[in-house]
Short mmCIF file of C-alpha atoms in Angstrom, two decimals:
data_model
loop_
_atom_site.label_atom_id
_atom_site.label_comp_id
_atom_site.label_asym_id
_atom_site.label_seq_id
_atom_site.Cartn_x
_atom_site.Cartn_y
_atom_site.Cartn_z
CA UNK A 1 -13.86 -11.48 10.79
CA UNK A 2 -14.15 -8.70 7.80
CA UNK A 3 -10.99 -8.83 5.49
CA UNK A 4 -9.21 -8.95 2.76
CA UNK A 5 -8.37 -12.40 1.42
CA UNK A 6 -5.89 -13.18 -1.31
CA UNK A 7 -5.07 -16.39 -2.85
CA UNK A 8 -2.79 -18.31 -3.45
CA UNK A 9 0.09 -17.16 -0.98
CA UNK A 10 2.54 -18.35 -3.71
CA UNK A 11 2.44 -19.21 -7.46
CA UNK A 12 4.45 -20.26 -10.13
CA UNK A 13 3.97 -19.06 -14.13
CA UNK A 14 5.73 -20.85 -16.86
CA UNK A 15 6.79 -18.93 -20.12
CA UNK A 16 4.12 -17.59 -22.04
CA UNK A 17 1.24 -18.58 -19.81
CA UNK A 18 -1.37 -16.46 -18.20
CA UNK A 19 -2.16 -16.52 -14.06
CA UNK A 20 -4.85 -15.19 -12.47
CA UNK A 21 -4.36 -13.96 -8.95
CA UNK A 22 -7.55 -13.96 -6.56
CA UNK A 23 -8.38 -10.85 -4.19
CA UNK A 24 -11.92 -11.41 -1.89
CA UNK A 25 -13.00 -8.88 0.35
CA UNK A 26 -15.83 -8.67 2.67
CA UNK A 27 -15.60 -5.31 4.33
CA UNK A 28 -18.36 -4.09 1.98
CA UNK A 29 -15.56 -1.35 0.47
CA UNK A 30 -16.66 0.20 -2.84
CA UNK A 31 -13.51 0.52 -4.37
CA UNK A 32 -10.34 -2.22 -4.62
CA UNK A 33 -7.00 -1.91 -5.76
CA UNK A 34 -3.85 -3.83 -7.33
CA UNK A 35 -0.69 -3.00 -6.57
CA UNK A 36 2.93 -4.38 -7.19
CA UNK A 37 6.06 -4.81 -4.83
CA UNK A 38 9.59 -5.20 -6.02
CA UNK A 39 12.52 -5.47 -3.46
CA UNK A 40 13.45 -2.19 -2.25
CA UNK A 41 10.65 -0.21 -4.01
CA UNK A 42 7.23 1.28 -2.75
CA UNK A 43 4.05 0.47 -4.03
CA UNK A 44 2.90 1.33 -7.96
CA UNK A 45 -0.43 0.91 -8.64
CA UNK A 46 -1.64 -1.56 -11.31
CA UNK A 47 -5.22 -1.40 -11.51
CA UNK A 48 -8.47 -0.01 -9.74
CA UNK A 49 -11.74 0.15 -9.25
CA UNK A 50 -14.54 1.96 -7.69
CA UNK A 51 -17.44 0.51 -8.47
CA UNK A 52 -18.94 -3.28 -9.94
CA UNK A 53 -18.33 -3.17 -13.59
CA UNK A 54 -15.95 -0.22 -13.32
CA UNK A 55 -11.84 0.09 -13.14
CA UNK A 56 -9.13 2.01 -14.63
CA UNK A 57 -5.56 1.65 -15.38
CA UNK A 58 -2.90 2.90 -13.17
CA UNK A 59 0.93 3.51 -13.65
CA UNK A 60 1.80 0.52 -14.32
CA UNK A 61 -1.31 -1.69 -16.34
CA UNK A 62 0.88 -3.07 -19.28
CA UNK A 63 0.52 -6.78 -19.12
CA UNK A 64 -2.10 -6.74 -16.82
CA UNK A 65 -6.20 -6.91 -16.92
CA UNK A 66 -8.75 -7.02 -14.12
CA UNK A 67 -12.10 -7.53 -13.95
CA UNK A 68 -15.31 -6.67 -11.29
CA UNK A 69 -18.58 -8.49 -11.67
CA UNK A 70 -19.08 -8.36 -8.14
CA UNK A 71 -18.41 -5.86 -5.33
CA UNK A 72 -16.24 -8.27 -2.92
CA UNK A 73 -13.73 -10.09 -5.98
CA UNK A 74 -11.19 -7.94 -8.11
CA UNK A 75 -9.01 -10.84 -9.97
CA UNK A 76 -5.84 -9.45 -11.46
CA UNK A 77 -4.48 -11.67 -14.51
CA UNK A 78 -0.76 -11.76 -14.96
CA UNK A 79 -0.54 -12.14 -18.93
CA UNK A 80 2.24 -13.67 -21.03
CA UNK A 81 2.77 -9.96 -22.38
CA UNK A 82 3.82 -9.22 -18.76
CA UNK A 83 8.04 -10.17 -19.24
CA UNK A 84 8.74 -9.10 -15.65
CA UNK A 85 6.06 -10.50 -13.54
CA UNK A 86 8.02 -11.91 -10.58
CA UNK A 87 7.19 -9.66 -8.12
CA UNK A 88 4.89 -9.42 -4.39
CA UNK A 89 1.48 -8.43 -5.58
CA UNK A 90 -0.56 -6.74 -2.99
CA UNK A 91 -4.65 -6.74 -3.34
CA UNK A 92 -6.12 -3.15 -1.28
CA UNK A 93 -9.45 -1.92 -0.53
CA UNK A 94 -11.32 1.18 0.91
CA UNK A 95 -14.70 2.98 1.23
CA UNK A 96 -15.07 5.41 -1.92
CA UNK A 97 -15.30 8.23 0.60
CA UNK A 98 -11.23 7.93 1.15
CA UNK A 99 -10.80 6.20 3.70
CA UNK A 100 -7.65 4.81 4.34
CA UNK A 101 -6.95 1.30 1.97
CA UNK A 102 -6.53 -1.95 3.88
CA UNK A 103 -4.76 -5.06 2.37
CA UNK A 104 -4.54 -8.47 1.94
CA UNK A 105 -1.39 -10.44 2.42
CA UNK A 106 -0.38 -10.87 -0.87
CA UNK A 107 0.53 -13.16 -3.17
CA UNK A 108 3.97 -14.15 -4.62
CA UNK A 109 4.91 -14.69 -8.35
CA UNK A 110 7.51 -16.26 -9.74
CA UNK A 111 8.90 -17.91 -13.29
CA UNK A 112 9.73 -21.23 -13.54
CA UNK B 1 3.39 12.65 -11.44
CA UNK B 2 2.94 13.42 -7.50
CA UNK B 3 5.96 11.70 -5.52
CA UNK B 4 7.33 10.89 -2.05
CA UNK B 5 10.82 10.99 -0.30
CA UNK B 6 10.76 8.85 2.21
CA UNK B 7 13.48 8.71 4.53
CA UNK B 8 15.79 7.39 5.75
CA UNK B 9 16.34 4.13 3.82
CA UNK B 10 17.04 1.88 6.82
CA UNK B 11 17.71 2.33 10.33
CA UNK B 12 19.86 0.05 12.53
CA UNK B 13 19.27 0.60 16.46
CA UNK B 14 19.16 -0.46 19.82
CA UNK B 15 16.33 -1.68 21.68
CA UNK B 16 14.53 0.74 23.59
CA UNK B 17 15.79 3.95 21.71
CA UNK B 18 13.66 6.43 19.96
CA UNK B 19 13.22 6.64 16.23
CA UNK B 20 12.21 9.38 13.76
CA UNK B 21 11.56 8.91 10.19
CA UNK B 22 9.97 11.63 7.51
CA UNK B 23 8.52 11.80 4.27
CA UNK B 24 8.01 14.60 1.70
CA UNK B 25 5.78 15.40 -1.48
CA UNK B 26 6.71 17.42 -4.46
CA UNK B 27 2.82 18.28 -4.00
CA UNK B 28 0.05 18.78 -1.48
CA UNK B 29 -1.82 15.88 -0.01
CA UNK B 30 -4.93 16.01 1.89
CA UNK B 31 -4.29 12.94 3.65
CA UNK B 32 -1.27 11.01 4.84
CA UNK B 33 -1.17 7.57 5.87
CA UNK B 34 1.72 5.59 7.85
CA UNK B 35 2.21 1.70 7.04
CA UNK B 36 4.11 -1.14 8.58
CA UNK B 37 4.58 -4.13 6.71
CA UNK B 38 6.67 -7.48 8.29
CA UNK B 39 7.79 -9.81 6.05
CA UNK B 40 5.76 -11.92 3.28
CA UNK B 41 2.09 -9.74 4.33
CA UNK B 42 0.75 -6.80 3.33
CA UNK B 43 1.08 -3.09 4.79
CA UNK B 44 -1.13 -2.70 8.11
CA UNK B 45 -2.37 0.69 8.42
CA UNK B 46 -0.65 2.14 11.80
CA UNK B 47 -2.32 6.09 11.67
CA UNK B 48 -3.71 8.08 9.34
CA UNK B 49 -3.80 11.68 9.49
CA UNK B 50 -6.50 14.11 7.70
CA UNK B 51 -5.66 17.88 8.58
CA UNK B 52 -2.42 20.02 8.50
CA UNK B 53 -1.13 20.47 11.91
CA UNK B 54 -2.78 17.03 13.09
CA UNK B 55 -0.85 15.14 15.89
CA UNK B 56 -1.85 11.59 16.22
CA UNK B 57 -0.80 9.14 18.64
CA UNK B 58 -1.10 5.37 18.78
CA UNK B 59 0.50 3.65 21.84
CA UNK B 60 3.97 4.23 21.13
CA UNK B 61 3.98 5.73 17.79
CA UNK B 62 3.44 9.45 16.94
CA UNK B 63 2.69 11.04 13.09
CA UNK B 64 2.29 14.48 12.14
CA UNK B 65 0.77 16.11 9.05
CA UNK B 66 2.84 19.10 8.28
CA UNK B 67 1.50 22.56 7.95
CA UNK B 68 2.49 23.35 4.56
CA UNK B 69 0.82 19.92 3.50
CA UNK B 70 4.30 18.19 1.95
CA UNK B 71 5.33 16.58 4.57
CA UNK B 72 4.55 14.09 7.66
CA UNK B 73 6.81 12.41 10.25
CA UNK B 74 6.59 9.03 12.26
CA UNK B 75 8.10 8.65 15.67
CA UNK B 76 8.07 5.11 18.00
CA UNK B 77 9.57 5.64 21.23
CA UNK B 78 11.04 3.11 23.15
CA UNK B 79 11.42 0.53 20.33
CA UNK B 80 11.12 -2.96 20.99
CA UNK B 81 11.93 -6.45 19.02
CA UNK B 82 8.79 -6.50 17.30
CA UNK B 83 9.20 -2.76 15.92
CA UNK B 84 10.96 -4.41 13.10
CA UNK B 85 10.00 -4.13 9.90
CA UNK B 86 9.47 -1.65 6.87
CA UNK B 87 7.50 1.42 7.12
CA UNK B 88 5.58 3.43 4.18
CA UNK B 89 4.24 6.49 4.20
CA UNK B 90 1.41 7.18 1.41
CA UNK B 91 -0.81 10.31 0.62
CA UNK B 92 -3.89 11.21 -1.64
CA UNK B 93 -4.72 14.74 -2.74
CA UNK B 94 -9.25 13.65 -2.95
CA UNK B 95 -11.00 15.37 -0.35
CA UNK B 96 -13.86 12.96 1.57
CA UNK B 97 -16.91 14.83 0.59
CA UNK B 98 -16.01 14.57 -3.04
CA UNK B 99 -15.75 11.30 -5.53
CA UNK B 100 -12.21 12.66 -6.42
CA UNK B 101 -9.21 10.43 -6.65
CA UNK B 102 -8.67 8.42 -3.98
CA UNK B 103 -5.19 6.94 -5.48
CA UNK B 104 -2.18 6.82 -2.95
CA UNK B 105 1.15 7.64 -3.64
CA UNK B 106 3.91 5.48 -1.94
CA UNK B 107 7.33 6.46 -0.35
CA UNK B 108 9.66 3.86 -0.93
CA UNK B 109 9.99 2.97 2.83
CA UNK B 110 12.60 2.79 5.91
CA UNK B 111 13.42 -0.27 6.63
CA UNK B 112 13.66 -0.23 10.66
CA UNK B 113 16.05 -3.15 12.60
CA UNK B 114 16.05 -3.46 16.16
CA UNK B 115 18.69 -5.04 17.95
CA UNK B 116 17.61 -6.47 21.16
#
């Protein structure tokens, strides 16, 4: 079945150390997106991307960096200059041509 | 920056009663989008909308894009058990034929709780 995969469900940072958070998709979408979920709040965008080798900040990028070598994998890396990272982080994609975004199930941070 | 009200916050109700929620932009969108999410997964998409005036059904749910472009509403009639959950709204301003900005704005979502 075409989807978005994100892995792992759950992880754990100590102090000072970077994580890397995994987002696969095999819909064949053109552009992918990072987003992050605290209690109570909507969704602010972290990072994007439209195209390989292509992404841009969004509102929120401090403490963050993303890469795209390939069309289906956007990795997000939580950095140690991130000092609120606990949070539900949500990995989107769509078709450039705006069509609605369609996500994964996310993956949980927290600090040991 | 563009942003959305979304409201209300939360709902409490009983089973089998109708339920309304809204959400409005200090700008113009081109197209809205209504989420659910349950808890621990991400947002599934429920109905997207793509022209002012637009009345979209799916099953029990309704949305509307608003004529003046700010706004768009969400019904689901006869709620059930499994109508719980939290509900987002999100818009763009790009335009399909373009390769404009394709970034969605949130609402902050209404958290909906159905006693059965």
């Amino acid at each position: 079945d075409g989807g978005i995969t994100q892995s792992p469900k759950y992880l754990f940072r100590k102090e000072g150390q970077n994580v890397t958070l995994s987002c696969e998709q095999n819909l064949n979408h053109d552009a992918m997106y990072w987003y992050r979920q605290d209690p109570g709040q909507g969704l602010r965008l972290i990072y994007y991307s439209q195209i390989v080798n292509d992404f841009q900040k969004g509102d929120i990028a401090e403490g963050y960096s993303v890469s795209r070598e390939k069309k289906e994998s956007f990795p997000l890396t939580v950095t140690s200059a991130q000092k609120n990272p606990t949070a539900f982080y949500l990995c989107a994609s769509s078709d450039r041509r705006g069509q609605p975004q369609h996500f994964g199930d996310g993956t949980r941070l927290s600090i040991l | 920056g563009q942003q959305l009200n979304q409201s209300p916050q939360s709902m409490f109700i009983q089973e089998g009663e109708d339920v309304s929620m809204n959400c409005t932009s200090s700008s113009i969108f081109n197209t809205w989008l209504w989420y659910k999410q349950d808890p621990g997964e991400g947002p599934v998409l429920l109905i997207a909308l793509y022209k002012a005036g637009e009345l979209t059904s799916n099953g029990r749910l309704t949305a509307q894009f608003g004529i003046t472009r700010k706004d768009s509403f969400l019904n689901i009639s006869a709620s059930i058990p499994s109508d719980v959950g939290i509900y987002f709204c999100a818009g763009h301003s790009g335009t399909p034929s373009g390769g404009s900005n394709y970034k969605l704005t949130f609402g902050k979502g209404t958290l909906l709780t159905v006693n059965p």
